[in-house]
């Protein structure tokens, strides 16, 4: 178990800046998830930590050792990929014990370790099978077991669940989370799936275009996104962002725009006035409540779509070229009809604001 630290780590490919001066501090035992859209530089970052890719600029530390020029074998990291990379001609027992046999660990000790790891991964009954005789989920568990058995300082996992079907993915992600917490091994986990990141990570770093845009615990990432990209990447449906401007109406500041006519919280008015003429007001779909039929005040517009998911309704409301989504309890289904005008109230403490020029959050509190 160890800490890991990335300082201004950068990767240039001949015609491309793949990772752009990123900083990360990973605590001992932490489960850090790197999440972002395809091509944003996640795998390259992970591969630089593993030593499979050279670093163009910056430093990587594992524990108190700078590992920039240390070969993958000597970094004491274990990597799990989406393609399980098991030895097809060896059975599960031999696959699990491979690294220990290379290190010439005594047979009796190997046997104890294999059974311990197999037990914690529910593989005990499968030790005699070859990878070809296993399901995708079982193969992935063997790959995990092979990493665990080495007791590395650091686990590196690159989209390990992406070859599994949806149900198995959910099952295996709680399995991995449980194991990681139980073993306490520092882990860096790469995924493009924000729900995987939110459910598994003790902390999440959101990447886009080679940069880390925000690193935070899942709850803070969701509640206080640092910029427009994170606001829209985390959460399904994403945070609603509506363009508005501030005007004085009868002496009181109001936020006005398509779908928006709300009084501006006192504490925010001054800060927003500095932030330019127009800005974005953001709220989560579950943070609003139906106010009534008068869309004049609050957030409102015409009901454009209703998705009934059984346990909740997702309502798309629009005005002009603007729209937002409300997440409502199924009990209001009777009151929401396509084409009707509808208005919502919001608790102003739930509102978030973003600068339209640089897309960064405006801190108003
Ligand atoms: P992610 O894992 O987030 O999908 P990658 O780290 O694999 O993204 O890739 C980041 C960027 O670097 C992408 O634009 C990709 O095309 C590019 N890239 C990755 N590997 C190479 C390579 N060996 N040579 C040139 N460009 C690469």
mmCIF file of C-alpha atoms and ligand atoms in Angstrom:
data_model
loop_
_atom_site.group_PDB
_atom_site.id
_atom_site.type_symbol
_atom_site.label_atom_id
_atom_site.label_comp_id
_atom_site.label_asym_id
_atom_site.label_seq_id
_atom_site.Cartn_x
_atom_site.Cartn_y
_atom_site.Cartn_z
ATOM 1 C CA UNK A 1 0.000 0.000 0.000
ATOM 2 C CA UNK A 2 1.332 3.436 -0.914
ATOM 3 C CA UNK A 3 0.476 6.976 -1.858
ATOM 4 C CA UNK A 4 0.839 8.149 -5.450
ATOM 5 C CA UNK A 5 1.499 11.639 -6.714
ATOM 6 C CA UNK A 6 1.453 13.146 -10.187
ATOM 7 C CA UNK A 7 3.100 16.533 -10.650
ATOM 8 C CA UNK A 8 2.539 18.427 -13.886
ATOM 9 C CA UNK A 9 2.470 15.136 -15.772
ATOM 10 C CA UNK A 10 2.297 15.660 -19.514
ATOM 11 C CA UNK A 11 2.254 13.402 -22.567
ATOM 12 C CA UNK A 12 2.936 14.622 -26.078
ATOM 13 C CA UNK A 13 2.395 12.241 -28.958
ATOM 14 C CA UNK A 14 4.075 13.409 -32.180
ATOM 15 C CA UNK A 15 1.097 15.486 -33.313
ATOM 16 C CA UNK A 16 -0.997 15.577 -30.198
ATOM 17 C CA UNK A 17 -1.028 16.738 -26.570
ATOM 18 C CA UNK A 18 -2.773 13.796 -24.860
ATOM 19 C CA UNK A 19 -2.196 14.697 -21.181
ATOM 20 C CA UNK A 20 -1.713 18.323 -20.206
ATOM 21 C CA UNK A 21 0.182 19.120 -16.978
ATOM 22 C CA UNK A 22 -1.993 17.191 -14.564
ATOM 23 C CA UNK A 23 -1.579 17.132 -10.784
ATOM 24 C CA UNK A 24 -3.016 14.387 -8.590
ATOM 25 C CA UNK A 25 -2.422 13.391 -4.995
ATOM 26 C CA UNK A 26 -3.697 9.930 -4.169
ATOM 27 C CA UNK A 27 -3.852 9.006 -0.488
ATOM 28 C CA UNK A 28 -2.943 5.635 0.952
ATOM 29 C CA UNK A 29 -5.835 3.192 0.538
ATOM 30 C CA UNK A 30 -7.825 5.603 -1.590
ATOM 31 C CA UNK A 31 -10.032 4.538 -4.533
ATOM 32 C CA UNK A 32 -9.475 7.313 -7.045
ATOM 33 C CA UNK A 33 -11.513 7.232 -10.257
ATOM 34 C CA UNK A 34 -10.330 9.006 -13.400
ATOM 35 C CA UNK A 35 -13.425 9.683 -15.487
ATOM 36 C CA UNK A 36 -14.005 11.510 -18.745
ATOM 37 C CA UNK A 37 -15.150 11.024 -22.322
ATOM 38 C CA UNK A 38 -13.322 8.745 -24.714
ATOM 39 C CA UNK A 39 -9.999 10.185 -25.890
ATOM 40 C CA UNK A 40 -9.563 12.615 -22.954
ATOM 41 C CA UNK A 41 -6.286 11.030 -21.797
ATOM 42 C CA UNK A 42 -7.358 8.654 -19.000
ATOM 43 C CA UNK A 43 -5.631 5.498 -20.261
ATOM 44 C CA UNK A 44 -2.500 7.395 -21.177
ATOM 45 C CA UNK A 45 -2.357 8.743 -17.615
ATOM 46 C CA UNK A 46 -2.825 5.274 -16.151
ATOM 47 C CA UNK A 47 -0.230 3.796 -18.479
ATOM 48 C CA UNK A 48 2.280 6.459 -17.433
ATOM 49 C CA UNK A 49 1.686 5.530 -13.774
ATOM 50 C CA UNK A 50 2.224 1.874 -14.685
ATOM 51 C CA UNK A 51 5.375 2.685 -16.636
ATOM 52 C CA UNK A 52 3.969 1.378 -19.924
ATOM 53 C CA UNK A 53 4.177 4.842 -21.474
ATOM 54 C CA UNK A 54 7.006 7.354 -21.133
ATOM 55 C CA UNK A 55 6.332 10.715 -19.496
ATOM 56 C CA UNK A 56 7.055 13.790 -21.648
ATOM 57 C CA UNK A 57 7.157 16.232 -18.720
ATOM 58 C CA UNK A 58 6.508 16.133 -14.995
ATOM 59 C CA UNK A 59 7.044 13.585 -12.240
ATOM 60 C CA UNK A 60 5.290 10.518 -10.893
ATOM 61 C CA UNK A 61 5.865 9.327 -7.352
ATOM 62 C CA UNK A 62 4.752 6.044 -5.847
ATOM 63 C CA UNK A 63 5.261 6.279 -2.107
ATOM 64 C CA UNK A 64 8.427 8.332 -1.642
ATOM 65 C CA UNK A 65 10.047 6.989 -4.810
ATOM 66 C CA UNK A 66 10.137 8.991 -8.043
ATOM 67 C CA UNK A 67 9.372 6.354 -10.659
ATOM 68 C CA UNK A 68 9.749 8.268 -13.973
ATOM 69 C CA UNK A 69 12.536 6.006 -15.161
ATOM 70 C CA UNK A 70 11.701 2.837 -13.266
ATOM 71 C CA UNK A 71 10.548 -0.106 -15.379
ATOM 72 C CA UNK A 72 6.957 -1.363 -14.984
ATOM 73 C CA UNK A 73 8.186 -4.568 -13.327
ATOM 74 C CA UNK A 74 9.920 -2.664 -10.568
ATOM 75 C CA UNK A 75 7.106 -0.220 -9.756
ATOM 76 C CA UNK A 76 5.177 -2.808 -7.769
ATOM 77 C CA UNK A 77 1.860 -2.005 -9.433
ATOM 78 C CA UNK A 78 -0.757 -4.459 -10.701
ATOM 79 C CA UNK A 79 -2.892 -3.589 -13.679
ATOM 80 C CA UNK A 80 -6.315 -4.956 -14.671
ATOM 81 C CA UNK A 81 -7.517 -4.238 -18.208
ATOM 82 C CA UNK A 82 -10.849 -4.656 -19.947
ATOM 83 C CA UNK A 83 -9.499 -7.597 -21.955
ATOM 84 C CA UNK A 84 -8.618 -9.911 -19.160
ATOM 85 C CA UNK A 85 -5.266 -11.089 -20.570
ATOM 86 C CA UNK A 86 -5.443 -14.485 -18.858
ATOM 87 C CA UNK A 87 -3.239 -17.347 -20.004
ATOM 88 C CA UNK A 88 -5.685 -19.497 -22.014
ATOM 89 C CA UNK A 89 -3.829 -22.770 -21.564
ATOM 90 C CA UNK A 90 -3.636 -22.484 -17.762
ATOM 91 C CA UNK A 91 -6.480 -23.211 -15.378
ATOM 92 C CA UNK A 92 -7.685 -20.679 -12.835
ATOM 93 C CA UNK A 93 -5.356 -22.006 -10.121
ATOM 94 C CA UNK A 94 -2.327 -21.676 -12.392
ATOM 95 C CA UNK A 95 -3.393 -18.241 -13.615
ATOM 96 C CA UNK A 96 -3.830 -16.994 -10.043
ATOM 97 C CA UNK A 97 -0.536 -18.441 -8.861
ATOM 98 C CA UNK A 98 1.546 -17.431 -11.893
ATOM 99 C CA UNK A 99 3.299 -14.397 -10.388
ATOM 100 C CA UNK A 100 3.996 -16.256 -7.132
ATOM 101 C CA UNK A 101 5.543 -19.190 -9.002
ATOM 102 C CA UNK A 102 7.759 -16.742 -10.910
ATOM 103 C CA UNK A 103 8.894 -15.357 -7.577
ATOM 104 C CA UNK A 104 9.559 -18.916 -6.374
ATOM 105 C CA UNK A 105 7.210 -18.678 -3.415
ATOM 106 C CA UNK A 106 6.909 -22.022 -1.585
ATOM 107 C CA UNK A 107 4.167 -24.343 -2.890
ATOM 108 C CA UNK A 108 2.340 -24.590 0.430
ATOM 109 C CA UNK A 109 2.253 -20.823 0.772
ATOM 110 C CA UNK A 110 0.988 -20.443 -2.794
ATOM 111 C CA UNK A 111 -1.784 -22.896 -2.037
ATOM 112 C CA UNK A 112 -2.945 -20.919 0.994
ATOM 113 C CA UNK A 113 -2.876 -17.608 -0.917
ATOM 114 C CA UNK A 114 -4.692 -18.992 -3.976
ATOM 115 C CA UNK A 115 -7.477 -20.390 -1.816
ATOM 116 C CA UNK A 116 -7.766 -17.168 0.154
ATOM 117 C CA UNK A 117 -8.035 -15.005 -2.966
ATOM 118 C CA UNK A 118 -10.301 -17.496 -4.748
ATOM 119 C CA UNK A 119 -12.559 -17.535 -1.675
ATOM 120 C CA UNK A 120 -12.926 -13.771 -1.551
ATOM 121 C CA UNK A 121 -13.769 -13.693 -5.271
ATOM 122 C CA UNK A 122 -16.120 -16.705 -5.255
ATOM 123 C CA UNK A 123 -13.813 -18.676 -7.530
ATOM 124 C CA UNK A 124 -13.108 -21.655 -5.292
ATOM 125 C CA UNK A 125 -15.263 -24.054 -7.312
ATOM 126 C CA UNK A 126 -13.668 -22.938 -10.577
ATOM 127 C CA UNK A 127 -9.971 -23.409 -9.836
ATOM 128 C CA UNK A 128 -9.671 -26.336 -12.247
ATOM 129 C CA UNK A 129 -11.289 -24.574 -15.210
ATOM 130 C CA UNK A 130 -9.506 -22.899 -18.100
ATOM 131 C CA UNK A 131 -10.465 -19.328 -19.126
ATOM 132 C CA UNK A 132 -12.378 -20.687 -22.154
ATOM 133 C CA UNK A 133 -14.727 -22.491 -19.773
ATOM 134 C CA UNK A 134 -15.586 -19.344 -17.795
ATOM 135 C CA UNK A 135 -18.135 -16.556 -18.285
ATOM 136 C CA UNK A 136 -16.958 -12.983 -18.873
ATOM 137 C CA UNK A 137 -17.660 -12.047 -15.261
ATOM 138 C CA UNK A 138 -15.752 -15.049 -13.932
ATOM 139 C CA UNK A 139 -12.783 -14.262 -16.181
ATOM 140 C CA UNK A 140 -12.751 -10.702 -14.922
ATOM 141 C CA UNK A 141 -12.732 -11.973 -11.338
ATOM 142 C CA UNK A 142 -9.738 -14.195 -12.144
ATOM 143 C CA UNK A 143 -7.955 -11.182 -13.623
ATOM 144 C CA UNK A 144 -8.689 -9.270 -10.425
ATOM 145 C CA UNK A 145 -7.509 -12.190 -8.322
ATOM 146 C CA UNK A 146 -4.269 -12.329 -10.245
ATOM 147 C CA UNK A 147 -3.670 -8.675 -9.435
ATOM 148 C CA UNK A 148 -4.686 -9.019 -5.781
ATOM 149 C CA UNK A 149 -2.521 -12.035 -5.064
ATOM 150 C CA UNK A 150 0.637 -10.047 -5.774
ATOM 151 C CA UNK A 151 -0.201 -7.621 -2.974
ATOM 152 C CA UNK A 152 0.980 -4.652 -5.036
ATOM 153 C CA UNK A 153 1.484 -1.130 -3.728
ATOM 154 C CA UNK A 154 -0.979 0.180 -6.282
ATOM 155 C CA UNK A 155 -3.866 -1.244 -8.309
ATOM 156 C CA UNK A 156 -4.426 0.280 -11.718
ATOM 157 C CA UNK A 157 -7.670 -0.630 -13.458
ATOM 158 C CA UNK A 158 -8.545 0.409 -16.989
ATOM 159 C CA UNK A 159 -12.262 0.035 -17.764
ATOM 160 C CA UNK A 160 -12.273 -3.462 -16.236
ATOM 161 C CA UNK A 161 -16.054 -3.813 -16.537
ATOM 162 C CA UNK A 162 -16.667 -2.667 -20.078
ATOM 163 C CA UNK A 163 -16.864 -6.167 -21.545
ATOM 164 C CA UNK A 164 -19.591 -7.221 -19.117
ATOM 165 C CA UNK A 165 -23.333 -6.935 -19.692
ATOM 166 C CA UNK A 166 -25.231 -4.251 -17.756
ATOM 167 C CA UNK A 167 -26.442 -6.461 -14.894
ATOM 168 C CA UNK A 168 -23.082 -8.106 -14.326
ATOM 169 C CA UNK A 169 -21.387 -4.728 -14.478
ATOM 170 C CA UNK A 170 -23.456 -3.449 -11.556
ATOM 171 C CA UNK A 171 -22.770 -6.644 -9.597
ATOM 172 C CA UNK A 172 -19.039 -6.634 -10.306
ATOM 173 C CA UNK A 173 -18.634 -2.956 -9.496
ATOM 174 C CA UNK A 174 -19.935 -3.474 -5.968
ATOM 175 C CA UNK A 175 -17.701 -6.547 -5.741
ATOM 176 C CA UNK A 176 -14.620 -4.522 -6.716
ATOM 177 C CA UNK A 177 -15.559 -1.706 -4.343
ATOM 178 C CA UNK A 178 -16.020 -4.155 -1.456
ATOM 179 C CA UNK A 179 -12.705 -5.865 -2.182
ATOM 180 C CA UNK A 180 -10.837 -2.602 -2.493
ATOM 181 C CA UNK A 181 -12.196 -1.324 0.827
ATOM 182 C CA UNK A 182 -11.417 -4.680 2.464
ATOM 183 C CA UNK A 183 -7.859 -4.879 1.119
ATOM 184 C CA UNK A 184 -7.209 -1.166 1.484
ATOM 185 C CA UNK A 185 -4.937 -1.100 -1.574
ATOM 186 C CA UNK A 186 -4.504 2.313 -3.159
ATOM 187 C CA UNK A 187 -6.363 2.143 -6.476
ATOM 188 C CA UNK A 188 -6.595 4.255 -9.610
ATOM 189 C CA UNK A 189 -9.572 3.253 -11.718
ATOM 190 C CA UNK A 190 -10.312 4.522 -15.230
ATOM 191 C CA UNK A 191 -13.800 4.685 -16.708
ATOM 192 C CA UNK A 192 -15.812 6.794 -19.157
ATOM 193 C CA UNK A 193 -18.997 5.975 -17.225
ATOM 194 C CA UNK A 194 -19.926 8.674 -14.706
ATOM 195 C CA UNK A 195 -22.326 6.425 -12.788
ATOM 196 C CA UNK A 196 -19.529 3.882 -12.313
ATOM 197 C CA UNK A 197 -17.302 6.707 -11.087
ATOM 198 C CA UNK A 198 -19.933 8.053 -8.693
ATOM 199 C CA UNK A 199 -20.730 4.671 -7.147
ATOM 200 C CA UNK A 200 -17.168 3.346 -6.849
ATOM 201 C CA UNK A 201 -14.806 6.224 -6.197
ATOM 202 C CA UNK A 202 -13.893 7.589 -2.819
ATOM 203 C CA UNK A 203 -12.686 10.545 -4.906
ATOM 204 C CA UNK A 204 -13.153 11.345 -8.563
ATOM 205 C CA UNK A 205 -10.979 13.289 -10.999
ATOM 206 C CA UNK A 206 -12.905 14.472 -14.068
ATOM 207 C CA UNK A 207 -10.786 14.791 -17.222
ATOM 208 C CA UNK A 208 -11.430 16.451 -20.549
ATOM 209 C CA UNK A 209 -9.021 17.299 -23.373
ATOM 210 C CA UNK A 210 -6.008 16.054 -21.416
ATOM 211 C CA UNK A 211 -6.744 18.218 -18.368
ATOM 212 C CA UNK A 212 -8.161 17.441 -14.938
ATOM 213 C CA UNK A 213 -11.107 19.789 -14.485
ATOM 214 C CA UNK A 214 -12.076 18.910 -10.914
ATOM 215 C CA UNK A 215 -11.048 16.409 -8.244
ATOM 216 C CA UNK A 216 -13.528 15.877 -5.430
ATOM 217 C CA UNK A 217 -15.592 13.404 -3.437
ATOM 218 C CA UNK A 218 -18.656 12.247 -5.428
ATOM 219 C CA UNK A 219 -21.190 14.288 -3.427
ATOM 220 C CA UNK A 220 -19.292 17.575 -3.905
ATOM 221 C CA UNK A 221 -18.729 16.891 -7.585
ATOM 222 C CA UNK A 222 -22.478 16.487 -7.968
ATOM 223 C CA UNK A 223 -23.527 19.417 -5.784
ATOM 224 C CA UNK A 224 -20.792 21.908 -6.578
ATOM 225 C CA UNK A 225 -19.400 21.357 -10.062
ATOM 226 C CA UNK A 226 -16.452 23.649 -10.708
ATOM 227 C CA UNK A 227 -17.386 24.321 -14.312
ATOM 228 C CA UNK A 228 -19.947 23.729 -17.047
ATOM 229 C CA UNK A 229 -18.272 20.548 -18.293
ATOM 230 C CA UNK A 230 -18.470 18.805 -14.903
ATOM 231 C CA UNK A 231 -22.045 20.065 -14.347
ATOM 232 C CA UNK A 232 -23.119 18.374 -17.558
ATOM 233 C CA UNK A 233 -20.913 15.274 -17.377
ATOM 234 C CA UNK A 234 -21.930 14.168 -13.889
ATOM 235 C CA UNK A 235 -25.534 13.114 -13.310
ATOM 236 C CA UNK A 236 -28.230 11.758 -15.606
ATOM 237 C CA UNK A 237 -30.009 13.790 -16.702
ATOM 238 C CA UNK A 238 -27.297 16.443 -16.305
ATOM 239 C CA UNK A 239 -27.604 19.722 -14.433
ATOM 240 C CA UNK A 240 -29.953 22.151 -16.186
ATOM 241 C CA UNK A 241 -28.132 25.282 -17.338
ATOM 242 C CA UNK A 242 -30.192 28.248 -18.498
ATOM 243 C CA UNK A 243 -28.903 31.535 -19.861
ATOM 244 C CA UNK A 244 -30.225 34.570 -18.052
ATOM 245 C CA UNK A 245 -29.434 38.124 -17.107
ATOM 246 C CA UNK A 246 -30.100 40.220 -14.053
ATOM 247 C CA UNK A 247 -32.575 43.097 -14.170
ATOM 248 C CA UNK A 248 -34.031 45.331 -11.530
ATOM 249 C CA UNK A 249 -37.800 44.913 -11.407
ATOM 250 C CA UNK A 250 -39.531 47.315 -9.032
ATOM 251 C CA UNK A 251 -36.208 47.856 -7.296
ATOM 252 C CA UNK A 252 -35.450 44.176 -6.688
ATOM 253 C CA UNK A 253 -32.961 42.145 -8.703
ATOM 254 C CA UNK A 254 -34.492 39.375 -10.833
ATOM 255 C CA UNK A 255 -32.962 36.753 -13.093
ATOM 256 C CA UNK A 256 -34.693 36.745 -16.440
ATOM 257 C CA UNK A 257 -34.371 34.639 -19.563
ATOM 258 C CA UNK A 258 -36.186 31.978 -21.547
ATOM 259 C CA UNK A 259 -37.766 29.611 -18.958
ATOM 260 C CA UNK A 260 -36.407 31.805 -16.129
ATOM 261 C CA UNK A 261 -38.077 34.503 -14.072
ATOM 262 C CA UNK A 262 -36.925 34.315 -10.482
ATOM 263 C CA UNK A 263 -35.953 36.776 -7.819
ATOM 264 C CA UNK A 264 -32.199 36.910 -7.448
ATOM 265 C CA UNK A 265 -31.012 35.746 -4.051
ATOM 266 C CA UNK A 266 -29.698 38.762 -2.178
ATOM 267 C CA UNK A 267 -26.355 37.124 -1.383
ATOM 268 C CA UNK A 268 -25.734 36.438 -5.078
ATOM 269 C CA UNK A 269 -26.766 39.710 -6.680
ATOM 270 C CA UNK A 270 -23.562 41.639 -6.186
ATOM 271 C CA UNK A 271 -21.275 38.838 -7.293
ATOM 272 C CA UNK A 272 -23.388 38.103 -10.368
ATOM 273 C CA UNK A 273 -23.474 41.756 -11.363
ATOM 274 C CA UNK A 274 -19.667 41.586 -11.617
ATOM 275 C CA UNK A 275 -19.722 38.448 -13.704
ATOM 276 C CA UNK A 276 -20.913 40.036 -16.904
ATOM 277 C CA UNK A 277 -24.180 40.740 -18.567
ATOM 278 C CA UNK A 278 -25.309 37.189 -19.104
ATOM 279 C CA UNK A 279 -24.543 34.067 -17.141
ATOM 280 C CA UNK A 280 -25.871 30.563 -16.645
ATOM 281 C CA UNK A 281 -28.113 29.543 -13.788
ATOM 282 C CA UNK A 282 -27.934 25.826 -12.975
ATOM 283 C CA UNK A 283 -30.055 23.406 -10.957
ATOM 284 C CA UNK A 284 -30.443 19.644 -10.763
ATOM 285 C CA UNK A 285 -33.657 18.147 -12.228
ATOM 286 C CA UNK A 286 -34.721 16.954 -8.755
ATOM 287 C CA UNK A 287 -34.261 20.370 -7.134
ATOM 288 C CA UNK A 288 -37.476 21.930 -8.460
ATOM 289 C CA UNK A 289 -41.125 21.500 -7.547
ATOM 290 C CA UNK A 290 -44.317 22.205 -9.448
ATOM 291 C CA UNK A 291 -45.632 25.631 -8.442
ATOM 292 C CA UNK A 292 -48.844 25.722 -10.401
ATOM 293 C CA UNK A 293 -50.120 26.619 -13.832
ATOM 294 C CA UNK A 294 -48.714 30.128 -13.996
ATOM 295 C CA UNK A 295 -45.282 29.974 -15.588
ATOM 296 C CA UNK A 296 -44.774 33.724 -15.148
ATOM 297 C CA UNK A 297 -42.621 33.389 -12.062
ATOM 298 C CA UNK A 298 -40.058 30.661 -11.332
ATOM 299 C CA UNK A 299 -38.768 28.252 -13.952
ATOM 300 C CA UNK A 300 -41.386 27.447 -16.537
ATOM 301 C CA UNK A 301 -42.544 26.779 -20.057
ATOM 302 C CA UNK A 302 -44.593 24.278 -22.007
ATOM 303 C CA UNK A 303 -44.388 20.544 -21.375
ATOM 304 C CA UNK A 304 -42.621 19.100 -24.401
ATOM 305 C CA UNK A 305 -42.027 15.503 -23.323
ATOM 306 C CA UNK A 306 -42.995 13.237 -20.444
ATOM 307 C CA UNK A 307 -40.998 10.113 -19.658
ATOM 308 C CA UNK A 308 -42.682 7.911 -17.079
ATOM 309 C CA UNK A 309 -40.054 5.605 -15.554
ATOM 310 C CA UNK A 310 -42.453 4.171 -12.983
ATOM 311 C CA UNK A 311 -40.658 5.423 -9.904
ATOM 312 C CA UNK A 312 -40.256 8.941 -11.313
ATOM 313 C CA UNK A 313 -41.248 11.214 -14.169
ATOM 314 C CA UNK A 314 -38.775 13.102 -16.325
ATOM 315 C CA UNK A 315 -40.476 16.133 -17.810
ATOM 316 C CA UNK A 316 -38.925 18.261 -20.534
ATOM 317 C CA UNK A 317 -40.127 21.859 -20.370
ATOM 318 C CA UNK A 318 -39.318 24.404 -23.060
ATOM 319 C CA UNK A 319 -39.661 28.011 -24.050
ATOM 320 C CA UNK A 320 -38.163 29.419 -27.267
ATOM 321 C CA UNK A 321 -34.864 27.686 -27.867
ATOM 322 C CA UNK A 322 -34.350 26.825 -24.181
ATOM 323 C CA UNK A 323 -35.378 23.709 -22.325
ATOM 324 C CA UNK A 324 -34.833 22.001 -18.996
ATOM 325 C CA UNK A 325 -35.688 18.697 -17.364
ATOM 326 C CA UNK A 326 -37.603 18.218 -14.121
ATOM 327 C CA UNK A 327 -37.492 14.989 -12.134
ATOM 328 C CA UNK A 328 -40.803 14.563 -10.343
ATOM 329 C CA UNK A 329 -42.508 11.922 -8.199
ATOM 330 C CA UNK A 330 -45.017 9.686 -10.030
ATOM 331 C CA UNK A 331 -47.819 11.130 -7.904
ATOM 332 C CA UNK A 332 -47.941 14.264 -10.100
ATOM 333 C CA UNK A 333 -48.453 12.290 -13.339
ATOM 334 C CA UNK A 334 -52.114 13.378 -13.551
ATOM 335 C CA UNK A 335 -51.154 17.052 -13.437
ATOM 336 C CA UNK A 336 -48.622 16.994 -16.266
ATOM 337 C CA UNK A 337 -49.937 16.950 -19.822
ATOM 338 C CA UNK A 338 -48.095 17.528 -23.085
ATOM 339 C CA UNK A 339 -48.387 21.110 -24.282
ATOM 340 C CA UNK A 340 -49.593 22.481 -20.908
ATOM 341 C CA UNK A 341 -47.832 25.471 -19.404
ATOM 342 C CA UNK A 342 -46.187 24.649 -16.131
ATOM 343 C CA UNK A 343 -44.204 26.560 -13.531
ATOM 344 C CA UNK A 344 -41.692 25.414 -10.904
ATOM 345 C CA UNK A 345 -40.201 26.820 -7.755
ATOM 346 C CA UNK A 346 -36.709 26.122 -6.549
ATOM 347 C CA UNK A 347 -35.024 26.493 -3.203
ATOM 348 C CA UNK A 348 -32.564 29.255 -4.021
ATOM 349 C CA UNK A 349 -29.770 27.558 -2.042
ATOM 350 C CA UNK A 350 -29.817 24.859 -4.750
ATOM 351 C CA UNK A 351 -29.035 27.307 -7.553
ATOM 352 C CA UNK A 352 -25.579 27.310 -9.104
ATOM 353 C CA UNK A 353 -24.109 29.968 -11.387
ATOM 354 C CA UNK A 354 -21.578 29.822 -14.220
ATOM 355 C CA UNK A 355 -19.714 32.431 -16.208
ATOM 356 C CA UNK A 356 -20.582 32.205 -19.914
ATOM 357 C CA UNK A 357 -17.142 33.499 -20.931
ATOM 358 C CA UNK A 358 -14.879 30.932 -19.273
ATOM 359 C CA UNK A 359 -17.540 28.377 -18.230
ATOM 360 C CA UNK A 360 -16.272 28.391 -14.622
ATOM 361 C CA UNK A 361 -18.553 28.334 -11.592
ATOM 362 C CA UNK A 362 -19.255 31.729 -10.032
ATOM 363 C CA UNK A 363 -18.989 31.480 -6.274
ATOM 364 C CA UNK A 364 -21.761 33.540 -4.759
ATOM 365 C CA UNK A 365 -21.928 32.278 -1.166
HETATM 366 P P1 LIG B 1 -8.965 7.690 -23.073
HETATM 367 O O1 LIG B 1 -8.371 6.593 -22.276
HETATM 368 O O2 LIG B 1 -9.448 8.829 -22.224
HETATM 369 O O3 LIG B 1 -10.023 7.239 -24.027
HETATM 370 P P2 LIG B 1 -6.340 7.867 -24.284
HETATM 371 O O4 LIG B 1 -5.477 8.181 -23.121
HETATM 372 O O5 LIG B 1 -6.356 6.471 -24.776
HETATM 373 O O6 LIG B 1 -7.836 8.355 -23.979
HETATM 374 O O7 LIG B 1 -5.929 8.811 -25.492
HETATM 375 C C1 LIG B 1 -5.777 10.227 -25.355
HETATM 376 C C2 LIG B 1 -5.468 10.814 -26.712
HETATM 377 O O8 LIG B 1 -4.189 10.402 -27.143
HETATM 378 C C3 LIG B 1 -6.455 10.398 -27.805
HETATM 379 O O9 LIG B 1 -6.674 11.482 -28.651
HETATM 380 C C4 LIG B 1 -5.720 9.298 -28.529
HETATM 381 O O10 LIG B 1 -6.108 9.241 -29.878
HETATM 382 C C5 LIG B 1 -4.271 9.738 -28.391
HETATM 383 N N1 LIG B 1 -3.345 8.587 -28.360
HETATM 384 C C6 LIG B 1 -3.407 7.532 -27.511
HETATM 385 N N2 LIG B 1 -2.380 6.675 -27.731
HETATM 386 C C7 LIG B 1 -1.653 7.204 -28.766
HETATM 387 C C8 LIG B 1 -0.464 6.817 -29.477
HETATM 388 N N3 LIG B 1 0.188 5.697 -29.148
HETATM 389 N N4 LIG B 1 -0.035 7.631 -30.451
HETATM 390 C C9 LIG B 1 -0.667 8.787 -30.767
HETATM 391 N N5 LIG B 1 -1.775 9.214 -30.141
HETATM 392 C C10 LIG B 1 -2.276 8.445 -29.157
#
